[in-house]
Amino acid sequence: MNTIELAGVKVDNITLAEALAKLEGFLTEKSPHLIATPNPEMIVAAQEDEELFNILNNAHLRLPDGISMVVVSRILRTPLRERVTGIDFLLASVKLAAQKGWKIFLLGSAPGVAEAAAQNLITRYPSLLIAGTHHGFFKPADAPQIIAQIKKMQPDILFAGLGAGRQEKWLAAHLNELNVPVSVGVGGSFDVIAGIKQRAPGWIQALYIEWLYRLITEPQRWKRQLALPKFLYLTLIKSLL
Ligand code: UDP
């Protein structure tokens, strides 16, 4: 595995299969590990957010969660081998967790969504052990109680879908206290697994126009999507200037 930098943010050049092997290694080490899933939006945000920048650069693993990152890496001649999205990593980890007996905890999304996602995952993998779930719309004052719940249930993997940036900061701040072997930021994955949001069909992903699909299906995200041209500017145009 090697690591490349996109606008100063480290991203691991890793395949999904290798990421799963890393996960298994982290679980045997027992000490807490943070897996981040940087996408262009996070990389752009990190330029003006030193805390996020440092968290991403110090994470134990950074999965390249964006096809534009793969395309840009190829143009810059430091090619990433494949895109590994948070949701693909979550689903593959859960399948393995069901086989290996690893316990998972789902933290994030609107009330009821993580439970519904957990139910769907159990339907898919009946032997899966769910340590617990909790929604992601809590006040900072409620964090100690949520941390106590997670600690009590002793999951092997904590998936946090609290929103890009926020989830990494929350996990980094509580990593040692939580003492969960592996914590992973997964954005809106629970919404998709619960069936509340649709992921772009495979052919749209293959055409590299998932951003267009999301712009049409979630037009309120248009402002967030300005991150994509900014990302291209920061990585490609700036390197040519
Ligand atoms: N979310 C949350 N708490 C908040 C704000 C957002 O749990 O205070 C959840 C939201 O319900 C959704 C996810 O965070 O499930 C969205 O994360 P992000 O925007 O990073 O995901 P993307 O849509 O980019 O995958």
Short mmCIF file of C-alpha atoms in Angstrom, two decimals, residues 2-12 43 53 57 72-73 76 78 80 231 235:
data_model
loop_
_atom_site.label_atom_id
_atom_site.label_comp_id
_atom_site.label_asym_id
_atom_site.label_seq_id
_atom_site.Cartn_x
_atom_site.Cartn_y
_atom_site.Cartn_z
CA ASN A 2 1.29 3.46 -0.75
CA THR A 3 -0.15 6.86 -0.02
CA ILE A 4 -0.68 9.78 -2.35
CA GLU A 5 -1.52 13.40 -1.54
CA LEU A 6 -4.42 15.35 -3.01
CA ALA A 7 -4.30 19.04 -2.08
CA GLY A 8 -2.12 18.07 0.88
CA VAL A 9 -4.52 15.41 2.15
CA LYS A 10 -3.12 11.90 2.31
CA VAL A 11 -5.14 9.18 0.60
CA ASP A 12 -4.21 5.51 0.65
CA ILE A 43 -10.53 17.50 0.91
CA PHE A 53 -6.88 18.35 7.80
CA ASN A 57 -3.72 13.02 7.64
CA VAL A 72 -7.19 13.22 -10.94
CA SER A 73 -4.62 10.82 -9.46
CA LEU A 76 -1.13 13.54 -11.94
CA THR A 78 0.21 8.96 -9.07
CA LEU A 80 -5.01 5.35 -7.29
CA PHE A 231 -11.21 20.10 -5.86
CA THR A 235 -5.39 19.39 -7.49
#
